[in-house]
């Protein structure tokens, strides 16, 4: 029975509601739902004169149902998604972002994984809400971050892994692994422990981070490819690499001592680099001087021997003349720079006192550099 025949609604007649008098209507009243339904029925009866269950009515109803069923195949893929179309549960194609169409259910269905978004997984640390700071803070997870190195030391490693779904591996991602995020986290932690276990602690803490990150990324990718996970590892970032908190002070002292050792070694090497070239230069100079003296001595000896041979050749030709010449040249060389008094023993020298120091009375001259005459000074 329609409500309008009850005179005011299902709770009685008049403008009152079930709890008394309700608010008075103000402004235009909303359309009556029952009136709208009755008008729609009247229009359908005009279209289908024979009633709902006539041949034309059934055909129109079926066509409307089929049209709505076909239109249900349209779907939209968002910018970070890829559409995976399944035909009776089998992957048949992958569609890009935008408006697409698939055969309506149950023939085809679509899955919309966020394949174009880069996901981040943190290992060794977790983000927690901090109401005091009105934000999020980082809390260390020792059971994930503490790792054993190859030289039997413990190191605290926090790192993040950036990963995404391969564009051509969406089907593998959906059907080959059940928990993608947990799988990536477990494989990443295992790979980091393996790489750290093959390395020494000193390179890890100083200059080998890039090598370690690259090795971990390659190992993670190799393992996930063997699983057929359809996941691409974009980057591995080591956030913190420190010794455990219990020994970090002692480790810093060791690091400072090693830094001082390296500084002293560098200073010693600098001094050696300065002294050794100077010593080598002096040694080369001495060797060159000795070599020059050797060449000079050999040349002089050869010259003197050649001169002697030439003199000997002339001596054989005229022994008396050559002997006299040698005598005169020798006396000239010996007496050329000396002060000389020549006394011929004649009558002119009878007034000379034998004990007079003639050598002190003569004026000394500087030695001459040129050849002197055989007669000397008179």
mmCIF file of N, CA and C in Angstrom, residues 219-322:
data_model
loop_
_atom_site.group_PDB
_atom_site.id
_atom_site.type_symbol
_atom_site.label_atom_id
_atom_site.label_comp_id
_atom_site.label_asym_id
_atom_site.label_seq_id
_atom_site.Cartn_x
_atom_site.Cartn_y
_atom_site.Cartn_z
ATOM 1 N N UNK A 219 74.182 -9.631 -6.450
ATOM 2 C CA UNK A 219 73.797 -10.899 -5.836
ATOM 3 C C UNK A 219 72.285 -10.980 -5.623
ATOM 4 N N UNK A 220 71.649 -9.881 -5.200
ATOM 5 C CA UNK A 220 70.191 -9.866 -5.030
ATOM 6 C C UNK A 220 69.495 -10.108 -6.364
ATOM 7 N N UNK A 221 69.958 -9.402 -7.402
ATOM 8 C CA UNK A 221 69.333 -9.552 -8.717
ATOM 9 C C UNK A 221 69.488 -10.969 -9.246
ATOM 10 N N UNK A 222 70.642 -11.563 -9.040
ATOM 11 C CA UNK A 222 70.865 -12.941 -9.499
ATOM 12 C C UNK A 222 69.937 -13.918 -8.785
ATOM 13 N N UNK A 223 69.766 -13.739 -7.484
ATOM 14 C CA UNK A 223 68.892 -14.637 -6.719
ATOM 15 C C UNK A 223 67.429 -14.474 -7.131
ATOM 16 N N UNK A 224 66.962 -13.240 -7.274
ATOM 17 C CA UNK A 224 65.569 -13.016 -7.664
ATOM 18 C C UNK A 224 65.295 -13.520 -9.082
ATOM 19 N N UNK A 225 66.270 -13.381 -9.973
ATOM 20 C CA UNK A 225 66.087 -13.921 -11.325
ATOM 21 C C UNK A 225 65.983 -15.442 -11.304
ATOM 22 N N UNK A 226 66.734 -16.069 -10.413
ATOM 23 C CA UNK A 226 66.612 -17.535 -10.308
ATOM 24 C C UNK A 226 65.247 -17.951 -9.772
ATOM 25 N N UNK A 227 64.609 -17.089 -8.974
ATOM 26 C CA UNK A 227 63.255 -17.361 -8.501
ATOM 27 C C UNK A 227 62.200 -17.059 -9.566
ATOM 28 N N UNK A 228 62.567 -16.323 -10.613
ATOM 29 C CA UNK A 228 61.574 -15.875 -11.591
ATOM 30 C C UNK A 228 60.610 -14.884 -10.980
ATOM 31 N N UNK A 229 61.135 -13.947 -10.155
ATOM 32 C CA UNK A 229 60.276 -13.036 -9.408
ATOM 33 C C UNK A 229 59.778 -11.869 -10.244
ATOM 34 N N UNK A 230 60.424 -11.559 -11.357
ATOM 35 C CA UNK A 230 60.010 -10.411 -12.154
ATOM 36 C C UNK A 230 60.267 -9.076 -11.475
ATOM 37 N N UNK A 231 61.327 -8.992 -10.652
ATOM 38 C CA UNK A 231 61.652 -7.797 -9.883
ATOM 39 C C UNK A 231 63.007 -7.283 -10.345
ATOM 40 N N UNK A 232 63.094 -5.962 -10.506
ATOM 41 C CA UNK A 232 64.337 -5.299 -10.889
ATOM 42 C C UNK A 232 64.857 -4.489 -9.702
ATOM 43 N N UNK A 233 66.106 -4.760 -9.266
ATOM 44 C CA UNK A 233 66.730 -4.009 -8.175
ATOM 45 C C UNK A 233 67.361 -2.751 -8.762
ATOM 46 N N UNK A 234 66.853 -1.601 -8.349
ATOM 47 C CA UNK A 234 67.356 -0.343 -8.889
ATOM 48 C C UNK A 234 68.639 0.108 -8.203
ATOM 49 N N UNK A 235 68.708 -0.009 -6.880
ATOM 50 C CA UNK A 235 69.880 0.495 -6.165
ATOM 51 C C UNK A 235 69.901 -0.068 -4.752
ATOM 52 N N UNK A 236 71.112 -0.230 -4.221
ATOM 53 C CA UNK A 236 71.331 -0.603 -2.825
ATOM 54 C C UNK A 236 72.121 0.526 -2.176
ATOM 55 N N UNK A 237 71.598 1.099 -1.096
ATOM 56 C CA UNK A 237 72.226 2.234 -0.422
ATOM 57 C C UNK A 237 72.530 1.853 1.023
ATOM 58 N N UNK A 238 73.822 1.911 1.389
ATOM 59 C CA UNK A 238 74.234 1.641 2.770
ATOM 60 C C UNK A 238 74.100 2.937 3.564
ATOM 61 N N UNK A 239 73.182 2.956 4.512
ATOM 62 C CA UNK A 239 72.902 4.160 5.282
ATOM 63 C C UNK A 239 73.888 4.352 6.430
ATOM 64 N N UNK A 240 74.218 3.286 7.139
ATOM 65 C CA UNK A 240 75.118 3.377 8.291
ATOM 66 C C UNK A 240 75.960 2.117 8.361
ATOM 67 N N UNK A 241 77.280 2.293 8.515
ATOM 68 C CA UNK A 241 78.203 1.174 8.683
ATOM 69 C C UNK A 241 79.119 1.539 9.844
ATOM 70 N N UNK A 242 78.877 0.945 11.005
ATOM 71 C CA UNK A 242 79.642 1.253 12.214
ATOM 72 C C UNK A 242 79.915 -0.030 12.976
ATOM 73 N N UNK A 243 80.930 -0.002 13.846
ATOM 74 C CA UNK A 243 81.082 -1.124 14.786
ATOM 75 C C UNK A 243 79.915 -1.135 15.771
ATOM 76 N N UNK A 244 79.729 -2.214 16.510
ATOM 77 C CA UNK A 244 78.652 -2.236 17.520
ATOM 78 C C UNK A 244 78.844 -1.135 18.555
ATOM 79 N N UNK A 245 77.747 -0.694 19.125
ATOM 80 C CA UNK A 245 77.790 0.429 20.074
ATOM 81 C C UNK A 245 78.650 0.118 21.290
ATOM 82 N N UNK A 246 78.783 -1.172 21.668
ATOM 83 C CA UNK A 246 79.549 -1.529 22.856
ATOM 84 C C UNK A 246 81.052 -1.294 22.678
ATOM 85 N N UNK A 247 81.551 -1.339 21.448
ATOM 86 C CA UNK A 247 82.998 -1.226 21.228
ATOM 87 C C UNK A 247 83.345 -0.044 20.321
ATOM 88 N N UNK A 248 82.390 0.830 20.070
ATOM 89 C CA UNK A 248 82.650 1.900 19.108
ATOM 90 C C UNK A 248 83.702 2.878 19.619
ATOM 91 N N UNK A 249 83.789 3.136 20.953
ATOM 92 C CA UNK A 249 84.806 4.046 21.483
ATOM 93 C C UNK A 249 86.202 3.473 21.280
ATOM 94 N N UNK A 250 86.364 2.191 21.618
ATOM 95 C CA UNK A 250 87.679 1.566 21.414
ATOM 96 C C UNK A 250 88.040 1.520 19.940
ATOM 97 N N UNK A 251 87.050 1.286 19.095
ATOM 98 C CA UNK A 251 87.328 1.244 17.667
ATOM 99 C C UNK A 251 87.756 2.609 17.151
ATOM 100 N N UNK A 252 87.162 3.673 17.672
ATOM 101 C CA UNK A 252 87.566 5.009 17.263
ATOM 102 C C UNK A 252 88.994 5.311 17.692
ATOM 103 N N UNK A 253 89.400 4.817 18.889
ATOM 104 C CA UNK A 253 90.792 4.987 19.308
ATOM 105 C C UNK A 253 91.734 4.267 18.345
ATOM 106 N N UNK A 254 91.358 3.074 17.951
ATOM 107 C CA UNK A 254 92.185 2.330 16.990
ATOM 108 C C UNK A 254 92.262 3.081 15.664
ATOM 109 N N UNK A 255 91.142 3.625 15.223
ATOM 110 C CA UNK A 255 91.138 4.383 13.975
ATOM 111 C C UNK A 255 92.031 5.614 14.081
ATOM 112 N N UNK A 256 91.995 6.296 15.236
ATOM 113 C CA UNK A 256 92.859 7.465 15.410
ATOM 114 C C UNK A 256 94.330 7.066 15.389
ATOM 115 N N UNK A 257 94.663 5.934 16.037
ATOM 116 C CA UNK A 257 96.052 5.467 16.005
ATOM 117 C C UNK A 257 96.484 5.112 14.588
ATOM 118 N N UNK A 258 95.613 4.497 13.837
ATOM 119 C CA UNK A 258 95.956 4.176 12.451
ATOM 120 C C UNK A 258 96.112 5.445 11.616
ATOM 121 N N UNK A 259 95.296 6.434 11.897
ATOM 122 C CA UNK A 259 95.436 7.699 11.167
ATOM 123 C C UNK A 259 96.776 8.360 11.484
ATOM 124 N N UNK A 260 97.186 8.339 12.785
ATOM 125 C CA UNK A 260 98.496 8.885 13.141
ATOM 126 C C UNK A 260 99.620 8.109 12.485
ATOM 127 N N UNK A 261 99.476 6.783 12.429
ATOM 128 C CA UNK A 261 100.490 5.961 11.771
ATOM 129 C C UNK A 261 100.614 6.324 10.297
ATOM 130 N N UNK A 262 99.503 6.476 9.651
ATOM 131 C CA UNK A 262 99.542 6.848 8.238
ATOM 132 C C UNK A 262 100.157 8.234 8.045
ATOM 133 N N UNK A 263 99.857 9.159 8.974
ATOM 134 C CA UNK A 263 100.432 10.500 8.876
ATOM 135 C C UNK A 263 101.949 10.451 9.013
ATOM 136 N N UNK A 264 102.449 9.693 10.014
ATOM 137 C CA UNK A 264 103.888 9.577 10.189
ATOM 138 C C UNK A 264 104.541 8.890 8.994
ATOM 139 N N UNK A 265 103.893 7.881 8.467
ATOM 140 C CA UNK A 265 104.431 7.223 7.279
ATOM 141 C C UNK A 265 104.492 8.183 6.094
ATOM 142 N N UNK A 266 103.484 8.986 5.953
ATOM 143 C CA UNK A 266 103.496 9.957 4.853
ATOM 144 C C UNK A 266 104.600 10.993 5.039
ATOM 145 N N UNK A 267 104.800 11.455 6.286
ATOM 146 C CA UNK A 267 105.873 12.408 6.533
ATOM 147 C C UNK A 267 107.240 11.787 6.248
ATOM 148 N N UNK A 268 107.426 10.529 6.701
ATOM 149 C CA UNK A 268 108.695 9.859 6.425
ATOM 150 C C UNK A 268 108.908 9.657 4.930
ATOM 151 N N UNK A 269 107.857 9.309 4.237
ATOM 152 C CA UNK A 269 107.974 9.137 2.802
ATOM 153 C C UNK A 269 108.294 10.451 2.108
ATOM 154 N N UNK A 270 107.698 11.549 2.616
ATOM 155 C CA UNK A 270 108.010 12.865 2.051
ATOM 156 C C UNK A 270 109.473 13.224 2.250
ATOM 157 N N UNK A 271 109.992 12.960 3.469
ATOM 158 C CA UNK A 271 111.414 13.230 3.731
ATOM 159 C C UNK A 271 112.309 12.362 2.851
ATOM 160 N N UNK A 272 111.934 11.086 2.712
ATOM 161 C CA UNK A 272 112.719 10.201 1.843
ATOM 162 C C UNK A 272 112.684 10.676 0.393
ATOM 163 N N UNK A 273 111.535 11.130 -0.044
ATOM 164 C CA UNK A 273 111.438 11.637 -1.414
ATOM 165 C C UNK A 273 112.272 12.895 -1.626
ATOM 166 N N UNK A 274 112.541 13.620 -0.542
ATOM 167 C CA UNK A 274 113.368 14.818 -0.654
ATOM 168 C C UNK A 274 114.853 14.483 -0.585
ATOM 169 N N UNK A 275 115.255 13.570 0.324
ATOM 170 C CA UNK A 275 116.671 13.272 0.546
ATOM 171 C C UNK A 275 117.234 12.371 -0.538
ATOM 172 N N UNK A 276 116.512 11.354 -0.914
ATOM 173 C CA UNK A 276 117.033 10.385 -1.870
ATOM 174 C C UNK A 276 117.384 11.031 -3.208
ATOM 175 N N UNK A 277 116.537 11.893 -3.786
ATOM 176 C CA UNK A 277 116.964 12.531 -5.042
ATOM 177 C C UNK A 277 118.212 13.396 -4.894
ATOM 178 N N UNK A 278 118.346 14.092 -3.713
ATOM 179 C CA UNK A 278 119.552 14.886 -3.512
ATOM 180 C C UNK A 278 120.790 14.004 -3.453
ATOM 181 N N UNK A 279 120.722 12.890 -2.699
ATOM 182 C CA UNK A 279 121.859 11.971 -2.629
ATOM 183 C C UNK A 279 122.174 11.385 -4.003
ATOM 184 N N UNK A 280 121.147 11.041 -4.735
ATOM 185 C CA UNK A 280 121.397 10.510 -6.077
ATOM 186 C C UNK A 280 122.023 11.574 -6.983
ATOM 187 N N UNK A 281 121.595 12.842 -6.816
ATOM 188 C CA UNK A 281 122.196 13.903 -7.616
ATOM 189 C C UNK A 281 123.665 14.103 -7.287
ATOM 190 N N UNK A 282 124.000 14.096 -5.958
ATOM 191 C CA UNK A 282 125.401 14.233 -5.575
ATOM 192 C C UNK A 282 126.232 13.050 -6.070
ATOM 193 N N UNK A 283 125.677 11.867 -5.958
ATOM 194 C CA UNK A 283 126.405 10.696 -6.452
ATOM 195 C C UNK A 283 126.634 10.782 -7.957
ATOM 196 N N UNK A 284 125.619 11.245 -8.692
ATOM 197 C CA UNK A 284 125.797 11.396 -10.135
ATOM 198 C C UNK A 284 126.839 12.463 -10.452
ATOM 199 N N UNK A 285 126.855 13.549 -9.627
ATOM 200 C CA UNK A 285 127.852 14.601 -9.842
ATOM 201 C C UNK A 285 129.266 14.072 -9.612
ATOM 202 N N UNK A 286 129.458 13.315 -8.534
ATOM 203 C CA UNK A 286 130.779 12.739 -8.246
ATOM 204 C C UNK A 286 131.199 11.778 -9.350
ATOM 205 N N UNK A 287 130.245 10.969 -9.805
ATOM 206 C CA UNK A 287 130.571 10.035 -10.882
ATOM 207 C C UNK A 287 130.970 10.772 -12.152
ATOM 208 N N UNK A 288 130.265 11.847 -12.453
ATOM 209 C CA UNK A 288 130.609 12.618 -13.652
ATOM 210 C C UNK A 288 131.974 13.298 -13.500
ATOM 211 N N UNK A 289 132.292 13.835 -12.275
ATOM 212 C CA UNK A 289 133.610 14.444 -12.056
ATOM 213 C C UNK A 289 134.718 13.405 -12.192
ATOM 214 N N UNK A 290 134.502 12.236 -11.599
ATOM 215 C CA UNK A 290 135.502 11.167 -11.723
ATOM 216 C C UNK A 290 135.687 10.742 -13.167
ATOM 217 N N UNK A 291 134.587 10.662 -13.874
ATOM 218 C CA UNK A 291 134.677 10.288 -15.283
ATOM 219 C C UNK A 291 135.437 11.349 -16.083
ATOM 220 N N UNK A 292 135.170 12.649 -15.750
ATOM 221 C CA UNK A 292 135.916 13.713 -16.431
ATOM 222 C C UNK A 292 137.404 13.672 -16.114
ATOM 223 N N UNK A 293 137.755 13.440 -14.804
ATOM 224 C CA UNK A 293 139.167 13.332 -14.431
ATOM 225 C C UNK A 293 139.830 12.153 -15.129
ATOM 226 N N UNK A 294 139.087 11.072 -15.228
ATOM 227 C CA UNK A 294 139.627 9.900 -15.928
ATOM 228 C C UNK A 294 139.934 10.232 -17.381
ATOM 229 N N UNK A 295 138.965 10.862 -18.030
ATOM 230 C CA UNK A 295 139.174 11.222 -19.429
ATOM 231 C C UNK A 295 140.344 12.188 -19.581
ATOM 232 N N UNK A 296 140.470 13.147 -18.633
ATOM 233 C CA UNK A 296 141.563 14.104 -18.697
ATOM 234 C C UNK A 296 142.911 13.411 -18.500
ATOM 235 N N UNK A 297 142.992 12.532 -17.467
ATOM 236 C CA UNK A 297 144.250 11.837 -17.208
ATOM 237 C C UNK A 297 144.655 10.951 -18.371
ATOM 238 N N UNK A 298 143.714 10.261 -18.923
ATOM 239 C CA UNK A 298 144.020 9.394 -20.068
ATOM 240 C C UNK A 298 144.483 10.223 -21.256
ATOM 241 N N UNK A 299 143.776 11.359 -21.473
ATOM 242 C CA UNK A 299 144.166 12.203 -22.602
ATOM 243 C C UNK A 299 145.571 12.779 -22.411
ATOM 244 N N UNK A 300 145.866 13.220 -21.175
ATOM 245 C CA UNK A 300 147.211 13.748 -20.914
ATOM 246 C C UNK A 300 148.271 12.668 -21.089
ATOM 247 N N UNK A 301 147.979 11.495 -20.587
ATOM 248 C CA UNK A 301 148.963 10.402 -20.735
ATOM 249 C C UNK A 301 149.188 10.062 -22.204
ATOM 250 N N UNK A 302 148.119 10.029 -22.940
ATOM 251 C CA UNK A 302 148.275 9.750 -24.369
ATOM 252 C C UNK A 302 149.046 10.868 -25.062
ATOM 253 N N UNK A 303 148.761 12.131 -24.670
ATOM 254 C CA UNK A 303 149.502 13.248 -25.275
ATOM 255 C C UNK A 303 150.983 13.189 -24.939
ATOM 256 N N UNK A 304 151.308 12.907 -23.654
ATOM 257 C CA UNK A 304 152.715 12.828 -23.264
ATOM 258 C C UNK A 304 153.423 11.664 -23.961
ATOM 259 N N UNK A 305 152.720 10.558 -24.056
ATOM 260 C CA UNK A 305 153.342 9.427 -24.758
ATOM 261 C C UNK A 305 153.555 9.744 -26.232
ATOM 262 N N UNK A 306 152.577 10.427 -26.830
ATOM 263 C CA UNK A 306 152.750 10.804 -28.239
ATOM 264 C C UNK A 306 153.914 11.791 -28.395
ATOM 265 N N UNK A 307 154.009 12.736 -27.446
ATOM 266 C CA UNK A 307 155.111 13.707 -27.505
ATOM 267 C C UNK A 307 156.448 13.015 -27.333
ATOM 268 N N UNK A 308 156.497 12.059 -26.377
ATOM 269 C CA UNK A 308 157.759 11.339 -26.175
ATOM 270 C C UNK A 308 158.150 10.545 -27.410
ATOM 271 N N UNK A 309 157.158 9.931 -28.034
ATOM 272 C CA UNK A 309 157.470 9.154 -29.235
ATOM 273 C C UNK A 309 157.976 10.049 -30.356
ATOM 274 N N UNK A 310 157.373 11.234 -30.469
ATOM 275 C CA UNK A 310 157.840 12.150 -31.507
ATOM 276 C C UNK A 310 159.261 12.643 -31.209
ATOM 277 N N UNK A 311 159.540 12.944 -29.915
ATOM 278 C CA UNK A 311 160.881 13.371 -29.544
ATOM 279 C C UNK A 311 161.897 12.246 -29.789
ATOM 280 N N UNK A 312 161.473 11.056 -29.474
ATOM 281 C CA UNK A 312 162.360 9.908 -29.675
ATOM 282 C C UNK A 312 162.669 9.711 -31.152
ATOM 283 N N UNK A 313 161.670 9.933 -31.991
ATOM 284 C CA UNK A 313 161.915 9.819 -33.426
ATOM 285 C C UNK A 313 162.946 10.852 -33.881
ATOM 286 N N UNK A 314 162.814 12.084 -33.384
ATOM 287 C CA UNK A 314 163.792 13.101 -33.734
ATOM 288 C C UNK A 314 165.169 12.815 -33.129
ATOM 289 N N UNK A 315 165.179 12.228 -31.929
ATOM 290 C CA UNK A 315 166.455 11.895 -31.281
ATOM 291 C C UNK A 315 167.227 10.861 -32.084
ATOM 292 N N UNK A 316 166.505 9.916 -32.647
ATOM 293 C CA UNK A 316 167.202 8.906 -33.448
ATOM 294 C C UNK A 316 167.801 9.502 -34.698
ATOM 295 N N UNK A 317 167.171 10.565 -35.202
ATOM 296 C CA UNK A 317 167.724 11.179 -36.403
ATOM 297 C C UNK A 317 168.985 12.000 -36.095
ATOM 298 N N UNK A 318 169.003 12.761 -34.978
ATOM 299 C CA UNK A 318 170.171 13.586 -34.620
ATOM 300 C C UNK A 318 170.335 13.555 -33.114
ATOM 301 N N UNK A 319 171.014 12.590 -32.539
ATOM 302 C CA UNK A 319 171.099 12.439 -31.089
ATOM 303 C C UNK A 319 171.772 13.622 -30.413
ATOM 304 N N UNK A 320 172.855 14.141 -30.948
ATOM 305 C CA UNK A 320 173.578 15.223 -30.259
ATOM 306 C C UNK A 320 172.753 16.505 -30.225
ATOM 307 N N UNK A 321 172.210 16.849 -31.363
ATOM 308 C CA UNK A 321 171.400 18.068 -31.410
ATOM 309 C C UNK A 321 170.162 17.938 -30.518
ATOM 310 N N UNK A 322 169.574 16.809 -30.551
ATOM 311 C CA UNK A 322 168.349 16.602 -29.745
ATOM 312 C C UNK A 322 168.666 16.638 -28.270
#
